[in-house]
């Protein structure tokens, strides 16, 4: 009987798994559209009641950033920021009559930089956005226990 040679190596765990799935592309598209909506709504309300309008608009950007980070990771945050930036840039330009929605005033400049409000969310730990269960804590040994703040009675 002839020798068949060494056994074939098992397939790699990622063999046959596409790097980009339809679901991932759908989520990126959805977070980009969410960024457009947040940008349009934020541009509409940022001058409503100074300073509360711009604070509400920035809070919407940050909460959408948390959603995008939890749902798709950093790529979703990038799609969200691009959507907000695109909406604010388009609506911030002069209209047909020459008037603008985002004036060159302090509140307007803060709103122009509003897409950067997503950055603090990007710096938060990844485990805050993970659905994976955490490993149970191991009990400490007797020598590592915290000492009581109250000393025992003599």
PDB file of C-alpha atoms in Angstrom:
ATOM      1  CA  UNK A   1       0.000   0.000   0.000  1.00  0.00           C
ATOM      2  CA  UNK A   2       1.581   3.323  -1.020  1.00  0.00           C
ATOM      3  CA  UNK A   3       2.228   5.988   1.611  1.00  0.00           C
ATOM      4  CA  UNK A   4      -0.297   8.818   1.312  1.00  0.00           C
ATOM      5  CA  UNK A   5       2.097  11.340   2.861  1.00  0.00           C
ATOM      6  CA  UNK A   6       1.446  13.596   5.799  1.00  0.00           C
ATOM      7  CA  UNK A   7      -2.163  14.280   6.751  1.00  0.00           C
ATOM      8  CA  UNK A   8      -3.687  17.461   5.383  1.00  0.00           C
ATOM      9  CA  UNK A   9      -3.763  20.419   7.724  1.00  0.00           C
ATOM     10  CA  UNK A  10      -7.189  21.370   9.048  1.00  0.00           C
ATOM     11  CA  UNK A  11      -8.709  24.442   7.395  1.00  0.00           C
ATOM     12  CA  UNK A  12      -8.107  27.792   9.030  1.00  0.00           C
ATOM     13  CA  UNK A  13     -10.976  28.972  11.253  1.00  0.00           C
ATOM     14  CA  UNK A  14     -11.669  31.931   8.930  1.00  0.00           C
ATOM     15  CA  UNK A  15     -11.641  29.909   5.723  1.00  0.00           C
ATOM     16  CA  UNK A  16     -14.855  30.482   3.819  1.00  0.00           C
ATOM     17  CA  UNK A  17     -16.008  33.352   6.065  1.00  0.00           C
ATOM     18  CA  UNK A  18     -16.412  36.613   4.142  1.00  0.00           C
ATOM     19  CA  UNK A  19     -14.641  39.621   5.596  1.00  0.00           C
ATOM     20  CA  UNK A  20     -17.545  41.946   4.799  1.00  0.00           C
ATOM     21  CA  UNK A  21     -21.071  40.654   5.138  1.00  0.00           C
ATOM     22  CA  UNK A  22     -24.333  42.144   3.972  1.00  0.00           C
ATOM     23  CA  UNK A  23     -25.336  42.715   7.570  1.00  0.00           C
ATOM     24  CA  UNK A  24     -22.161  44.687   8.279  1.00  0.00           C
ATOM     25  CA  UNK A  25     -22.663  46.836   5.187  1.00  0.00           C
ATOM     26  CA  UNK A  26     -26.285  47.418   6.164  1.00  0.00           C
ATOM     27  CA  UNK A  27     -25.247  48.557   9.615  1.00  0.00           C
ATOM     28  CA  UNK A  28     -22.657  50.937   8.176  1.00  0.00           C
ATOM     29  CA  UNK A  29     -25.233  52.375   5.812  1.00  0.00           C
ATOM     30  CA  UNK A  30     -27.718  52.743   8.684  1.00  0.00           C
ATOM     31  CA  UNK A  31     -25.208  54.548  10.899  1.00  0.00           C
ATOM     32  CA  UNK A  32     -24.291  56.851   8.011  1.00  0.00           C
ATOM     33  CA  UNK A  33     -27.984  57.667   7.490  1.00  0.00           C
ATOM     34  CA  UNK A  34     -28.333  58.202  11.238  1.00  0.00           C
ATOM     35  CA  UNK A  35     -25.461  60.676  11.009  1.00  0.00           C
ATOM     36  CA  UNK A  36     -27.268  62.533   8.240  1.00  0.00           C
ATOM     37  CA  UNK A  37     -30.464  62.706  10.317  1.00  0.00           C
ATOM     38  CA  UNK A  38     -28.597  63.860  13.430  1.00  0.00           C
ATOM     39  CA  UNK A  39     -26.764  66.469  11.346  1.00  0.00           C
ATOM     40  CA  UNK A  40     -29.969  67.833   9.813  1.00  0.00           C
ATOM     41  CA  UNK A  41     -31.848  67.914  13.128  1.00  0.00           C
ATOM     42  CA  UNK A  42     -28.857  69.373  14.966  1.00  0.00           C
ATOM     43  CA  UNK A  43     -28.438  72.079  12.335  1.00  0.00           C
ATOM     44  CA  UNK A  44     -32.118  72.912  12.693  1.00  0.00           C
ATOM     45  CA  UNK A  45     -32.103  73.228  16.493  1.00  0.00           C
ATOM     46  CA  UNK A  46     -28.602  74.428  17.341  1.00  0.00           C
ATOM     47  CA  UNK A  47     -29.655  78.092  17.414  1.00  0.00           C
ATOM     48  CA  UNK A  48     -33.146  77.574  18.871  1.00  0.00           C
ATOM     49  CA  UNK A  49     -32.480  78.453  22.532  1.00  0.00           C
ATOM     50  CA  UNK A  50     -28.845  79.431  23.077  1.00  0.00           C
ATOM     51  CA  UNK A  51     -26.981  77.584  24.617  1.00  0.00           C
ATOM     52  CA  UNK A  52     -29.488  74.764  25.124  1.00  0.00           C
ATOM     53  CA  UNK A  53     -30.083  74.123  21.436  1.00  0.00           C
ATOM     54  CA  UNK A  54     -26.426  73.452  20.651  1.00  0.00           C
ATOM     55  CA  UNK A  55     -26.057  71.382  23.835  1.00  0.00           C
ATOM     56  CA  UNK A  56     -29.055  69.265  22.828  1.00  0.00           C
ATOM     57  CA  UNK A  57     -27.634  68.849  19.318  1.00  0.00           C
ATOM     58  CA  UNK A  58     -24.211  67.806  20.670  1.00  0.00           C
ATOM     59  CA  UNK A  59     -25.874  65.402  23.110  1.00  0.00           C
ATOM     60  CA  UNK A  60     -27.645  63.817  20.137  1.00  0.00           C
ATOM     61  CA  UNK A  61     -24.300  63.417  18.362  1.00  0.00           C
ATOM     62  CA  UNK A  62     -22.724  61.776  21.422  1.00  0.00           C
ATOM     63  CA  UNK A  63     -25.680  59.436  22.018  1.00  0.00           C
ATOM     64  CA  UNK A  64     -25.683  58.446  18.340  1.00  0.00           C
ATOM     65  CA  UNK A  65     -21.939  57.824  18.697  1.00  0.00           C
ATOM     66  CA  UNK A  66     -22.572  55.466  21.608  1.00  0.00           C
ATOM     67  CA  UNK A  67     -25.168  53.633  19.526  1.00  0.00           C
ATOM     68  CA  UNK A  68     -22.821  53.384  16.542  1.00  0.00           C
ATOM     69  CA  UNK A  69     -19.930  52.179  18.712  1.00  0.00           C
ATOM     70  CA  UNK A  70     -22.047  49.504  20.369  1.00  0.00           C
ATOM     71  CA  UNK A  71     -23.655  48.386  17.123  1.00  0.00           C
ATOM     72  CA  UNK A  72     -20.800  48.418  14.615  1.00  0.00           C
ATOM     73  CA  UNK A  73     -17.579  49.500  16.340  1.00  0.00           C
ATOM     74  CA  UNK A  74     -15.215  52.177  15.103  1.00  0.00           C
ATOM     75  CA  UNK A  75     -16.303  51.846  11.469  1.00  0.00           C
ATOM     76  CA  UNK A  76     -19.845  52.783  12.421  1.00  0.00           C
ATOM     77  CA  UNK A  77     -18.570  55.768  14.370  1.00  0.00           C
ATOM     78  CA  UNK A  78     -16.674  56.878  11.283  1.00  0.00           C
ATOM     79  CA  UNK A  79     -19.808  56.500   9.129  1.00  0.00           C
ATOM     80  CA  UNK A  80     -21.798  58.475  11.700  1.00  0.00           C
ATOM     81  CA  UNK A  81     -19.230  61.277  11.860  1.00  0.00           C
ATOM     82  CA  UNK A  82     -19.103  61.457   8.044  1.00  0.00           C
ATOM     83  CA  UNK A  83     -22.903  61.651   7.902  1.00  0.00           C
ATOM     84  CA  UNK A  84     -23.035  64.463  10.482  1.00  0.00           C
ATOM     85  CA  UNK A  85     -20.204  66.296   8.746  1.00  0.00           C
ATOM     86  CA  UNK A  86     -21.852  65.957   5.329  1.00  0.00           C
ATOM     87  CA  UNK A  87     -25.203  67.265   6.577  1.00  0.00           C
ATOM     88  CA  UNK A  88     -23.681  70.200   8.466  1.00  0.00           C
ATOM     89  CA  UNK A  89     -21.404  71.106   5.560  1.00  0.00           C
ATOM     90  CA  UNK A  90     -24.235  70.999   3.043  1.00  0.00           C
ATOM     91  CA  UNK A  91     -26.700  72.915   5.206  1.00  0.00           C
ATOM     92  CA  UNK A  92     -24.057  75.350   6.458  1.00  0.00           C
ATOM     93  CA  UNK A  93     -23.440  76.843   3.026  1.00  0.00           C
ATOM     94  CA  UNK A  94     -25.357  79.828   1.693  1.00  0.00           C
ATOM     95  CA  UNK A  95     -28.844  79.105   0.394  1.00  0.00           C
ATOM     96  CA  UNK A  96     -30.448  80.446  -2.782  1.00  0.00           C
ATOM     97  CA  UNK A  97     -31.255  83.765  -1.092  1.00  0.00           C
ATOM     98  CA  UNK A  98     -27.817  84.092   0.435  1.00  0.00           C
ATOM     99  CA  UNK A  99     -28.856  83.296   4.024  1.00  0.00           C
ATOM    100  CA  UNK A 100     -27.205  80.535   6.063  1.00  0.00           C
ATOM    101  CA  UNK A 101     -28.415  78.077   8.687  1.00  0.00           C
ATOM    102  CA  UNK A 102     -25.061  77.898  10.463  1.00  0.00           C
ATOM    103  CA  UNK A 103     -23.812  81.436  10.955  1.00  0.00           C
ATOM    104  CA  UNK A 104     -20.191  82.247  11.706  1.00  0.00           C
ATOM    105  CA  UNK A 105     -20.913  82.940  15.371  1.00  0.00           C
ATOM    106  CA  UNK A 106     -19.630  81.083  18.445  1.00  0.00           C
ATOM    107  CA  UNK A 107     -22.666  78.788  18.550  1.00  0.00           C
ATOM    108  CA  UNK A 108     -22.261  78.074  14.820  1.00  0.00           C
ATOM    109  CA  UNK A 109     -18.568  77.288  15.147  1.00  0.00           C
ATOM    110  CA  UNK A 110     -19.312  74.927  18.055  1.00  0.00           C
ATOM    111  CA  UNK A 111     -21.882  73.159  15.895  1.00  0.00           C
ATOM    112  CA  UNK A 112     -19.488  72.956  12.929  1.00  0.00           C
ATOM    113  CA  UNK A 113     -17.097  71.094  15.190  1.00  0.00           C
ATOM    114  CA  UNK A 114     -19.971  68.987  16.559  1.00  0.00           C
ATOM    115  CA  UNK A 115     -19.015  65.873  14.605  1.00  0.00           C
ATOM    116  CA  UNK A 116     -15.870  65.764  16.706  1.00  0.00           C
ATOM    117  CA  UNK A 117     -18.099  65.142  19.744  1.00  0.00           C
ATOM    118  CA  UNK A 118     -17.980  61.480  18.686  1.00  0.00           C
ATOM    119  CA  UNK A 119     -14.261  61.305  19.577  1.00  0.00           C
ATOM    120  CA  UNK A 120     -14.678  60.965  23.370  1.00  0.00           C
ATOM    121  CA  UNK A 121     -16.875  57.923  22.754  1.00  0.00           C
ATOM    122  CA  UNK A 122     -14.082  56.400  20.665  1.00  0.00           C
ATOM    123  CA  UNK A 123     -11.731  56.639  23.634  1.00  0.00           C
ATOM    124  CA  UNK A 124     -13.980  54.660  26.003  1.00  0.00           C
ATOM    125  CA  UNK A 125     -12.948  51.070  26.788  1.00  0.00           C
ATOM    126  CA  UNK A 126     -14.117  48.429  24.326  1.00  0.00           C
ATOM    127  CA  UNK A 127     -15.497  46.201  27.081  1.00  0.00           C
ATOM    128  CA  UNK A 128     -18.192  48.802  27.864  1.00  0.00           C
ATOM    129  CA  UNK A 129     -19.727  48.065  24.462  1.00  0.00           C
ATOM    130  CA  UNK A 130     -19.260  44.303  24.410  1.00  0.00           C
ATOM    131  CA  UNK A 131     -22.050  41.767  24.858  1.00  0.00           C
ATOM    132  CA  UNK A 132     -19.587  39.078  25.899  1.00  0.00           C
ATOM    133  CA  UNK A 133     -20.041  37.945  29.520  1.00  0.00           C
ATOM    134  CA  UNK A 134     -17.285  38.855  31.904  1.00  0.00           C
ATOM    135  CA  UNK A 135     -15.309  36.150  33.649  1.00  0.00           C
ATOM    136  CA  UNK A 136     -16.295  35.636  37.285  1.00  0.00           C
ATOM    137  CA  UNK A 137     -14.019  37.176  39.853  1.00  0.00           C
ATOM    138  CA  UNK A 138     -11.797  34.882  41.812  1.00  0.00           C
ATOM    139  CA  UNK A 139     -11.991  35.263  45.590  1.00  0.00           C
ATOM    140  CA  UNK A 140      -9.023  36.867  47.242  1.00  0.00           C
ATOM    141  CA  UNK A 141      -6.869  34.913  49.614  1.00  0.00           C
ATOM    142  CA  UNK A 142      -6.913  35.702  53.330  1.00  0.00           C
ATOM    143  CA  UNK A 143      -3.704  37.753  53.208  1.00  0.00           C
ATOM    144  CA  UNK A 144      -5.013  40.046  50.476  1.00  0.00           C
ATOM    145  CA  UNK A 145      -8.297  40.962  52.149  1.00  0.00           C
ATOM    146  CA  UNK A 146      -8.892  44.572  52.822  1.00  0.00           C
ATOM    147  CA  UNK A 147      -8.169  45.639  56.308  1.00  0.00           C
ATOM    148  CA  UNK A 148     -11.038  47.074  58.213  1.00  0.00           C
ATOM    149  CA  UNK A 149     -11.029  50.830  58.777  1.00  0.00           C
ATOM    150  CA  UNK A 150     -12.068  50.214  62.379  1.00  0.00           C
ATOM    151  CA  UNK A 151      -9.496  48.513  64.537  1.00  0.00           C
ATOM    152  CA  UNK A 152     -10.706  45.610  66.688  1.00  0.00           C
ATOM    153  CA  UNK A 153     -11.378  46.272  70.342  1.00  0.00           C
ATOM    154  CA  UNK A 154      -8.531  45.271  72.656  1.00  0.00           C
TER     155      UNK A 154
END
